[in-house]
Short mmCIF file of C-alpha atoms and ligand atoms in Angstrom, two decimals:
data_model
loop_
_atom_site.label_atom_id
_atom_site.label_comp_id
_atom_site.label_asym_id
_atom_site.label_seq_id
_atom_site.Cartn_x
_atom_site.Cartn_y
_atom_site.Cartn_z
CA MET U 566 32.19 -62.27 -55.53
CA ARG U 567 31.63 -65.76 -54.73
CA GLU U 568 31.87 -69.19 -57.51
CA PHE U 569 30.06 -72.09 -57.60
CA LEU U 570 27.32 -71.17 -55.83
CA GLY U 571 24.60 -74.18 -55.43
CA VAL U 572 20.93 -73.37 -57.39
CA ASP U 573 19.23 -72.49 -54.11
CA GLU U 574 21.89 -70.78 -52.91
CA ALA U 575 22.18 -68.10 -55.62
CA LEU U 576 18.63 -67.88 -55.67
CA THR U 577 18.45 -67.06 -52.18
CA LEU U 578 21.34 -64.26 -52.08
CA LEU U 579 19.47 -62.60 -55.11
CA GLN U 580 16.56 -62.65 -53.11
CA SER U 581 18.22 -60.84 -50.54
CA ARG U 582 19.31 -58.20 -52.86
CA VAL U 583 16.03 -57.81 -53.68
CA ALA U 584 13.94 -54.63 -51.30
CA VAL U 585 10.11 -55.20 -51.31
CA PRO U 586 9.02 -51.86 -53.14
CA SER U 587 7.14 -49.42 -51.69
CA ARG U 588 5.61 -47.09 -54.40
CA ASN U 589 1.91 -46.57 -54.01
CA GLY U 590 -0.23 -48.80 -55.52
CA GLU U 591 -2.21 -47.83 -58.35
CA ARG U 592 -6.33 -49.02 -58.87
CA VAL U 593 -7.11 -50.75 -61.83
CA THR U 594 -10.11 -52.46 -63.54
CA LEU U 595 -10.39 -56.43 -62.05
CA ARG U 596 -10.80 -57.04 -65.80
CA GLU U 597 -7.15 -55.41 -66.06
CA ALA U 598 -6.19 -57.07 -63.25
CA ARG U 599 -5.07 -60.53 -63.81
CA GLY U 600 -1.13 -61.42 -62.42
CA ARG U 601 -0.81 -58.66 -60.97
CA ILE U 602 0.12 -58.67 -57.62
CA ALA U 603 -2.60 -57.00 -54.66
CA ALA U 604 -1.10 -53.44 -53.04
CA ALA U 605 -2.81 -54.00 -49.72
CA ALA U 606 -5.03 -56.57 -48.27
CA VAL U 607 -8.92 -56.77 -48.94
CA VAL U 608 -11.56 -57.34 -46.81
CA ALA U 609 -14.84 -58.96 -47.46
CA PRO U 610 -17.11 -56.13 -47.72
CA ILE U 611 -20.55 -58.22 -47.82
CA ASP U 612 -20.73 -61.68 -46.42
CA LEU U 613 -21.27 -63.88 -49.79
CA PRO U 614 -23.85 -65.53 -50.34
CA PRO U 615 -25.32 -62.16 -49.16
CA PHE U 616 -28.34 -63.78 -47.41
CA PRO U 617 -29.61 -67.40 -46.35
CA ALA U 618 -29.61 -68.95 -50.08
CA SER U 619 -31.18 -72.75 -51.08
CA ALA U 620 -27.87 -75.12 -52.04
CA MET U 621 -30.74 -77.32 -53.43
CA ASP U 622 -33.79 -77.75 -55.83
CA GLY U 623 -36.37 -79.12 -53.24
CA TYR U 624 -38.45 -77.17 -50.24
CA ALA U 625 -37.80 -75.18 -47.50
CA VAL U 626 -39.76 -75.89 -44.42
CA CYS U 627 -38.98 -75.26 -40.16
CA SER U 628 -37.42 -78.06 -38.50
CA ARG U 629 -38.87 -77.79 -35.77
CA ASP U 630 -41.84 -77.36 -36.54
CA PRO U 631 -45.02 -79.54 -34.95
CA ILE U 632 -45.55 -82.00 -38.05
CA PHE U 633 -41.73 -83.20 -37.96
CA ALA U 634 -42.55 -83.96 -34.01
CA ALA U 635 -44.27 -87.34 -35.46
CA ALA U 636 -41.86 -90.38 -37.88
CA PRO U 637 -41.95 -89.94 -41.62
CA PRO U 638 -43.86 -89.32 -43.90
CA TYR U 639 -45.19 -85.53 -43.89
CA ARG U 640 -47.76 -84.17 -45.82
CA LEU U 641 -47.51 -80.51 -45.85
CA PRO U 642 -49.53 -77.54 -48.11
CA VAL U 643 -47.35 -75.26 -49.77
CA GLN U 644 -47.26 -71.71 -49.41
CA GLY U 645 -45.74 -70.46 -52.39
CA THR U 646 -42.20 -70.76 -54.08
CA SER U 647 -39.17 -69.18 -53.87
CA LEU U 648 -36.77 -68.76 -57.58
CA ALA U 649 -33.04 -67.45 -57.70
CA GLY U 650 -33.79 -63.79 -58.07
CA SER U 651 -36.84 -63.78 -56.73
CA PRO U 652 -37.61 -64.71 -53.40
CA TRP U 653 -40.98 -65.72 -51.69
CA PRO U 654 -42.15 -62.72 -50.06
CA SER U 655 -43.81 -63.63 -47.12
CA GLU U 656 -42.46 -65.27 -43.43
CA LEU U 657 -42.88 -69.69 -43.53
CA ALA U 658 -46.23 -70.64 -42.17
CA VAL U 659 -46.46 -73.38 -39.13
CA ASP U 660 -46.39 -76.72 -41.01
CA HIS U 661 -46.15 -75.09 -44.15
CA ALA U 662 -43.52 -75.38 -47.28
CA VAL U 663 -42.47 -73.38 -49.51
CA ARG U 664 -40.60 -74.67 -53.27
CA ILE U 665 -37.50 -73.23 -53.33
CA PHE U 666 -34.97 -73.85 -56.33
CA THR U 667 -31.37 -73.74 -56.18
CA GLY U 668 -29.90 -70.02 -54.74
CA ALA U 669 -33.20 -68.56 -54.10
CA ALA U 670 -33.62 -67.33 -50.52
CA VAL U 671 -34.72 -68.94 -48.17
CA PRO U 672 -38.16 -68.15 -46.47
CA PRO U 673 -37.83 -66.16 -42.73
CA ARG U 674 -38.79 -68.84 -40.30
CA SER U 675 -37.33 -71.67 -42.46
CA ASP U 676 -34.44 -73.77 -41.55
CA ALA U 677 -33.87 -76.62 -43.66
CA ILE U 678 -34.51 -77.54 -46.96
CA VAL U 679 -35.75 -81.13 -47.46
CA ILE U 680 -35.08 -82.09 -51.28
CA GLN U 681 -36.05 -82.82 -54.09
CA GLU U 682 -35.46 -86.32 -54.61
CA GLU U 683 -37.46 -86.92 -50.66
CA THR U 684 -40.17 -84.90 -51.69
CA GLN U 685 -43.23 -86.53 -54.04
CA ALA U 686 -45.80 -83.12 -55.07
CA THR U 687 -49.54 -83.16 -55.23
CA SER U 688 -51.50 -80.57 -56.56
CA GLY U 689 -50.68 -77.63 -53.13
CA TYR U 690 -49.22 -80.25 -51.21
CA VAL U 691 -45.66 -81.91 -50.40
CA GLN U 692 -45.35 -85.74 -49.15
CA ILE U 693 -41.59 -86.05 -48.02
CA THR U 694 -39.98 -88.97 -46.54
CA ARG U 695 -37.78 -88.05 -44.08
CA ARG U 696 -37.30 -86.34 -40.97
CA PRO U 697 -35.90 -81.96 -41.88
CA GLY U 698 -32.85 -81.16 -39.50
CA PRO U 699 -32.00 -77.99 -38.72
CA GLY U 700 -29.37 -76.55 -41.42
CA ASP U 701 -29.85 -79.15 -44.08
CA TYR U 702 -28.84 -78.20 -47.09
CA LEU U 703 -29.01 -74.40 -46.43
CA ARG U 704 -26.33 -71.57 -47.28
CA PRO U 705 -25.67 -69.69 -44.40
CA PRO U 706 -24.99 -65.85 -45.23
CA GLY U 707 -21.52 -65.40 -44.96
CA HIS U 708 -20.78 -69.31 -45.90
CA ASP U 709 -17.95 -68.48 -48.65
CA VAL U 710 -16.74 -65.62 -46.58
CA ALA U 711 -17.80 -63.25 -44.49
CA ALA U 712 -18.36 -59.69 -44.57
CA GLY U 713 -14.87 -58.46 -42.80
CA ALA U 714 -12.99 -61.48 -43.71
CA PRO U 715 -9.98 -61.07 -45.40
CA LEU U 716 -10.41 -61.68 -49.46
CA ILE U 717 -7.23 -61.49 -50.66
CA ASP U 718 -3.39 -60.27 -49.13
CA ALA U 719 -1.14 -58.02 -49.67
CA GLY U 720 1.57 -59.32 -52.10
CA ALA U 721 -1.12 -61.92 -53.65
CA GLN U 722 -0.78 -62.34 -57.05
CA LEU U 723 -4.45 -62.27 -58.93
CA GLY U 724 -5.50 -65.24 -61.03
CA PRO U 725 -8.97 -66.15 -62.06
CA PHE U 726 -10.28 -67.00 -58.83
CA GLU U 727 -9.07 -64.68 -56.92
CA LEU U 728 -10.97 -61.54 -59.81
CA ALA U 729 -14.02 -63.92 -59.45
CA TRP U 730 -14.63 -64.05 -55.11
CA LEU U 731 -13.22 -59.87 -55.89
CA THR U 732 -16.34 -59.96 -58.56
CA ALA U 733 -18.56 -61.78 -56.49
CA CYS U 734 -18.41 -59.01 -53.96
CA GLY U 735 -19.32 -56.92 -55.89
CA GLN U 736 -15.99 -55.20 -56.31
CA ALA U 737 -14.68 -53.74 -59.54
CA ASP U 738 -11.65 -52.94 -59.59
CA VAL U 739 -8.32 -53.25 -56.70
CA VAL U 740 -5.20 -51.65 -55.54
CA VAL U 741 -2.06 -53.59 -57.59
CA VAL U 742 1.67 -53.09 -57.39
CA PRO U 743 2.63 -51.13 -60.66
CA ARG U 744 4.33 -53.21 -62.68
CA VAL U 745 8.32 -53.76 -63.29
CA LYS U 746 9.03 -51.80 -65.86
CA LEU U 747 12.25 -54.44 -67.87
CA ALA U 748 14.62 -54.08 -70.64
CA LEU U 749 15.62 -57.02 -72.96
CA PHE U 750 18.30 -56.72 -75.95
CA SER U 751 20.07 -59.78 -76.97
CA THR U 752 23.69 -59.75 -77.63
CA GLY U 753 25.94 -60.89 -80.69
CA ASP U 754 27.14 -60.09 -83.87
CA GLU U 755 25.77 -62.95 -85.37
CA LEU U 756 22.21 -62.03 -84.63
CA ARG U 757 19.47 -61.27 -86.81
CA ASP U 758 15.72 -60.26 -86.41
CA ALA U 759 14.00 -62.41 -89.55
CA PRO U 760 12.39 -61.10 -91.99
CA ALA U 761 15.99 -60.03 -92.92
CA ALA U 762 18.45 -63.03 -94.89
CA LEU U 763 21.20 -64.78 -93.08
CA GLY U 764 24.55 -64.50 -93.66
CA THR U 765 27.41 -66.98 -93.18
CA GLY U 766 27.55 -67.56 -89.97
CA GLN U 767 24.64 -66.06 -88.66
CA ILE U 768 21.48 -67.00 -86.56
CA TYR U 769 18.22 -65.48 -85.84
CA ASP U 770 18.23 -63.96 -82.67
CA SER U 771 15.62 -66.16 -80.59
CA ASN U 772 16.33 -65.55 -76.92
CA ARG U 773 13.92 -62.07 -76.77
CA MET U 774 11.13 -63.70 -78.37
CA VAL U 775 11.20 -66.68 -75.56
CA LEU U 776 12.35 -64.07 -72.27
CA ALA U 777 9.32 -61.58 -73.07
CA GLU U 778 6.54 -63.80 -73.38
CA LEU U 779 7.90 -66.51 -70.51
CA SER U 780 7.92 -62.67 -69.07
CA ARG U 781 4.03 -62.11 -70.34
CA ALA U 782 2.53 -63.82 -67.69
CA LEU U 783 4.08 -61.70 -64.93
CA PRO U 784 3.77 -58.55 -64.02
CA VAL U 785 6.08 -56.90 -65.99
CA ASP U 786 6.19 -54.29 -68.92
CA VAL U 787 8.74 -55.57 -71.01
CA ASP U 788 10.65 -52.53 -73.28
CA ASP U 789 12.74 -54.65 -76.09
CA LEU U 790 15.12 -53.18 -76.72
CA GLY U 791 16.35 -55.44 -80.20
CA ILE U 792 20.15 -56.32 -81.44
CA VAL U 793 22.98 -55.04 -79.37
CA PRO U 794 26.61 -56.11 -81.01
CA ASP U 795 29.79 -57.69 -79.64
CA ASP U 796 31.21 -53.72 -79.22
CA PRO U 797 31.50 -53.39 -75.86
CA GLY U 798 31.31 -49.27 -76.26
CA THR U 799 27.16 -50.05 -77.72
CA ILE U 800 26.78 -52.64 -74.83
CA GLU U 801 27.57 -49.72 -71.87
CA ALA U 802 25.74 -47.24 -74.11
CA THR U 803 22.83 -49.27 -73.94
CA LEU U 804 23.22 -50.84 -70.74
CA ALA U 805 23.30 -47.44 -68.70
CA ALA U 806 20.14 -45.79 -70.63
CA ALA U 807 17.76 -49.19 -69.99
CA ALA U 808 19.29 -49.16 -66.62
CA ALA U 809 18.16 -45.34 -66.33
CA ASP U 810 14.91 -45.51 -66.51
CA HIS U 811 14.39 -49.76 -65.49
CA ASP U 812 14.09 -51.44 -62.42
CA ALA U 813 15.56 -54.79 -64.47
CA VAL U 814 17.55 -55.08 -67.57
CA ILE U 815 17.94 -58.63 -68.88
CA THR U 816 21.01 -59.32 -71.75
CA SER U 817 21.58 -62.51 -73.33
CA GLY U 818 24.82 -63.49 -74.67
CA GLY U 819 28.45 -62.07 -74.41
CA VAL U 820 28.44 -63.22 -70.76
CA SER U 821 31.21 -65.93 -70.72
CA VAL U 822 34.74 -65.86 -71.06
CA GLY U 823 35.59 -65.69 -75.02
CA ASP U 824 37.56 -63.40 -76.55
CA ALA U 825 33.73 -61.44 -77.50
CA ASP U 826 32.15 -61.78 -74.04
CA HIS U 827 31.45 -57.77 -72.97
CA VAL U 828 28.63 -57.98 -70.87
CA ARG U 829 30.59 -58.89 -67.49
CA ALA U 830 33.68 -55.86 -67.56
CA VAL U 831 30.73 -53.56 -68.53
CA ILE U 832 27.93 -53.89 -65.93
CA GLU U 833 31.58 -53.72 -63.72
CA ARG U 834 32.35 -50.17 -65.05
CA LEU U 835 29.00 -49.02 -64.54
CA GLY U 836 27.81 -50.78 -61.57
CA SER U 837 28.51 -53.24 -59.68
CA LEU U 838 28.69 -56.48 -60.36
CA GLU U 839 28.73 -60.13 -58.65
CA PHE U 840 29.00 -62.99 -61.02
CA TRP U 841 28.40 -65.95 -60.06
CA LYS U 842 29.88 -69.32 -61.87
CA ILE U 843 26.44 -71.45 -61.16
CA ALA U 844 26.12 -74.88 -60.08
CA ILE U 845 23.65 -74.50 -63.19
CA ARG U 846 23.45 -77.11 -66.24
CA PRO U 847 22.70 -76.05 -68.84
CA GLY U 848 23.16 -72.45 -68.01
CA LYS U 849 26.61 -71.89 -66.23
CA PRO U 850 27.87 -68.09 -67.20
CA PHE U 851 24.92 -65.68 -65.48
CA ALA U 852 25.55 -62.22 -63.99
CA TYR U 853 24.23 -60.42 -61.84
CA GLY U 854 24.63 -56.76 -60.67
CA ARG U 855 23.47 -53.27 -60.21
CA ILE U 856 23.56 -50.28 -61.61
CA GLY U 857 21.79 -48.04 -59.35
CA SER U 858 18.72 -49.32 -58.17
CA CYS U 859 18.20 -51.07 -61.54
CA HIS U 860 18.77 -55.08 -61.16
CA LEU U 861 21.12 -56.48 -64.19
CA PHE U 862 20.51 -60.13 -65.14
CA GLY U 863 23.65 -60.66 -68.09
CA LEU U 864 21.92 -64.42 -69.21
CA PRO U 865 24.09 -66.63 -70.99
CA GLY U 866 23.18 -66.54 -75.15
CA ASN U 867 22.59 -70.93 -75.48
CA PRO U 868 18.80 -70.45 -76.28
CA VAL U 869 17.91 -73.54 -73.28
CA SER U 870 20.59 -72.07 -70.84
CA ALA U 871 18.12 -68.90 -71.35
CA ILE U 872 15.29 -69.87 -70.98
CA VAL U 873 16.77 -72.65 -67.24
CA THR U 874 18.08 -69.57 -66.13
CA PHE U 875 15.26 -67.39 -66.44
CA LEU U 876 13.20 -69.54 -64.87
CA LEU U 877 14.74 -71.20 -61.71
CA LEU U 878 16.82 -67.52 -61.02
CA VAL U 879 15.10 -64.68 -62.95
CA LYS U 880 11.12 -65.13 -62.58
CA PRO U 881 11.71 -65.22 -58.99
CA VAL U 882 13.68 -62.13 -58.13
CA LEU U 883 11.10 -60.38 -61.13
CA LEU U 884 7.81 -61.39 -59.22
CA GLN U 885 9.80 -60.58 -55.67
CA LEU U 886 10.02 -56.57 -57.11
CA ALA U 887 6.39 -56.72 -58.23
CA GLY U 888 5.67 -57.27 -54.41
CA ALA U 889 5.14 -60.71 -54.84
CA ARG U 890 5.55 -63.04 -51.90
CA THR U 891 8.16 -65.65 -52.39
CA GLN U 892 7.41 -68.89 -53.52
CA ASP U 893 8.70 -72.02 -54.46
CA PRO U 894 7.92 -73.73 -58.10
CA LEU U 895 5.86 -77.32 -57.94
CA ARG U 896 8.22 -79.99 -57.65
CA VAL U 897 6.33 -83.68 -57.92
CA ALA U 898 8.32 -87.14 -57.53
CA ALA U 899 8.22 -89.00 -60.68
CA THR U 900 10.11 -92.23 -62.03
CA LEU U 901 12.45 -91.98 -64.51
CA GLN U 902 11.89 -93.94 -67.69
CA THR U 903 15.02 -93.85 -68.82
CA ARG U 904 19.21 -93.81 -68.27
CA ILE U 905 19.59 -90.24 -67.63
CA GLU U 906 24.17 -89.82 -67.75
CA HIS U 907 25.35 -86.90 -65.21
CA THR U 908 28.69 -85.78 -63.81
CA ALA U 909 28.63 -84.95 -60.08
CA GLY U 910 29.29 -81.10 -59.89
CA ARG U 911 25.78 -79.30 -61.55
CA THR U 912 22.03 -79.57 -60.81
CA GLU U 913 21.11 -80.50 -64.64
CA TYR U 914 17.68 -79.49 -65.36
CA GLN U 915 16.94 -81.60 -68.91
CA ARG U 916 13.99 -81.21 -70.50
CA GLY U 917 11.62 -84.02 -70.35
CA ARG U 918 7.56 -85.15 -70.75
CA TYR U 919 5.82 -86.64 -67.62
CA THR U 920 2.72 -89.14 -67.57
CA MET U 921 0.52 -90.27 -66.02
CA ASP U 922 0.60 -94.02 -65.35
CA ALA U 923 -0.61 -96.90 -62.59
CA ARG U 924 2.08 -96.43 -60.77
CA GLY U 925 2.23 -92.69 -60.52
CA LEU U 926 4.37 -90.69 -62.08
CA ALA U 927 6.53 -91.44 -64.86
CA VAL U 928 8.92 -88.90 -66.73
CA SER U 929 11.33 -89.41 -69.65
CA PRO U 930 13.99 -86.94 -71.32
CA THR U 931 13.00 -85.33 -74.45
CA SER U 932 14.77 -85.52 -77.63
CA ASP U 933 19.22 -84.77 -77.44
CA GLN U 934 19.53 -82.79 -74.47
CA SER U 935 22.00 -79.70 -75.65
CA SER U 936 21.63 -76.60 -74.60
CA ASN U 937 21.21 -74.70 -77.95
CA ARG U 938 18.68 -76.98 -79.04
CA LEU U 939 15.06 -75.70 -78.93
CA GLY U 940 13.65 -78.66 -79.89
CA SER U 941 14.26 -80.11 -76.38
CA PHE U 942 11.44 -78.26 -75.16
CA TYR U 943 9.01 -79.27 -78.20
CA GLU U 944 6.18 -81.87 -76.48
CA ALA U 945 7.80 -81.03 -72.91
CA ASN U 946 5.88 -80.81 -69.80
CA CYS U 947 8.59 -80.43 -66.90
CA LEU U 948 12.27 -79.56 -66.33
CA ILE U 949 13.76 -83.20 -64.44
CA GLU U 950 15.92 -81.66 -61.78
CA VAL U 951 19.00 -84.03 -61.82
CA PRO U 952 20.83 -83.04 -58.06
CA ARG U 953 24.38 -81.93 -57.73
CA ALA U 954 25.93 -84.37 -56.24
CA CYS U 955 24.16 -87.72 -58.30
CA GLY U 956 26.02 -89.43 -61.16
CA ASP U 957 24.70 -91.06 -63.92
CA LEU U 958 21.17 -92.05 -62.53
CA ALA U 959 19.50 -95.45 -63.67
CA PRO U 960 15.61 -96.31 -65.07
CA HIS U 961 13.02 -96.25 -62.16
CA THR U 962 15.29 -93.79 -60.17
CA THR U 963 12.68 -91.56 -58.75
CA VAL U 964 13.74 -88.51 -59.70
CA MET U 965 11.58 -84.47 -58.99
CA VAL U 966 10.35 -83.02 -61.91
CA LEU U 967 9.17 -79.43 -62.55
CA PRO U 968 5.85 -78.74 -63.96
CA PHE U 969 6.11 -76.28 -66.69
CA GLY U 970 2.46 -75.57 -65.09
CA GLY U 971 3.86 -74.28 -62.33
CA LEU U 972 6.61 -73.33 -63.93
CA LEU U 973 5.81 -70.90 -66.44
CA ASN U 974 2.73 -69.32 -64.07
P1 LIG D 1115 27.89 -66.88 -75.78
O1 LIG D 1115 26.90 -66.80 -74.23
O2 LIG D 1115 27.22 -65.51 -76.31
O3 LIG D 1115 28.85 -66.97 -76.25
O4 LIG D 1115 26.21 -67.33 -76.63
C1 LIG D 1115 26.57 -69.21 -76.59
C2 LIG D 1115 25.60 -69.28 -77.70
O5 LIG D 1115 24.75 -69.26 -77.56
C3 LIG D 1115 25.95 -68.91 -79.33
O6 LIG D 1115 26.22 -70.23 -79.79
C4 LIG D 1115 25.41 -67.99 -79.78
O7 LIG D 1115 25.29 -68.41 -81.13
C5 LIG D 1115 24.15 -68.47 -79.22
N1 LIG D 1115 22.85 -67.50 -78.88
C6 LIG D 1115 23.48 -66.06 -78.68
N2 LIG D 1115 21.95 -65.38 -78.25
C7 LIG D 1115 21.60 -65.74 -78.57
C8 LIG D 1115 20.09 -66.11 -79.46
N3 LIG D 1115 19.68 -64.25 -78.62
N4 LIG D 1115 19.11 -66.39 -79.49
C9 LIG D 1115 19.49 -67.74 -80.57
N5 LIG D 1115 20.79 -68.22 -80.47
C10 LIG D 1115 21.94 -67.24 -79.40
MG1 LIG D 1116 28.14 -64.27 -78.16
#
């Protein structure tokens, strides 16, 4: 058991506990494949483009034809027209041109396109004002990707661009790693779900909502097991059942040292607990353990703490369990606009908003940063990372920010 690990150390340790699964892949259509992880490498089955194509509207010519030995201009008879999807069927005749449009197949023997802007058309002829060179405005076959070249590596996450590339290569489906089976529940006697009315001392459970929504971007199937009271027997029964048929379980609340905090003791009874007091703020109480092969993440109950620990410590591990290659979240430098008070000891993640000004990225924390305040996320677009060892940060200090654009995908 180790205490007060740095955030990076904790993540490295967590990731070392997760074996990359060797499950059989499943074949899904590309429409179903968004966010999934490729189970095997995909090699381009065809050249893209499949034929020599024109990159511009203009005239297909052969730059080696005798007419081009002289200085411009050149006057050539126009032999025909090649449109996208309707190619000119015959070979380009010597000292001739074929009218051609973007994406159209280049006629055999042609090796250059003269762009429309460098021509004047007269009936049946074209006047060309510049000498063409071999390869001008041509897209050779395989220019995007050549048949047999690697398209997608095993472990790549399939986003819109990868799916478009597979589609352009004529693929209709792809073999992906099965989704991670994730169970989620909240612990706390005070928690209720709307539309139930709140009694004194009760609050609505928001952690299941945010954790399920954050998981939606991942190749994960979430089973929402609801709210479990602060009762060790009920927590134990729920956790044991969840661990039996899920790859991972996330709980929130009850991992600290209060009288009603039972999650850690239950994990210890059912399996093994590696509890790290991580040097992170918000989110210090964070439990990780295993029951059999199931990974357990006990997140703190405070909503901001649950979100920050999920994004920085749980999400990368879920992606790894899903077969993805590990990747650090994007960090960019920004100039702090206001003072941040910070006591050395824990890496702090404040919610902030960055904007672009003439000098580059500028960032300010949003409103009150208390760890219960979901309001601190309102209009935030990043986390501001305040290093563990530093004290107060003065305005104009350079800080690293983690844009939500990178964190949430
Ligand atoms: P705990 O980690 O159980 O000590 O909870 C810390 C704080 O977070 C308490 O104020 C709880 O009421 C609150 N909390 C715990 N779970 C949730 C939840 N699911 N949604 C919103 N607030 C919660
Ligand atoms: Mg609690």
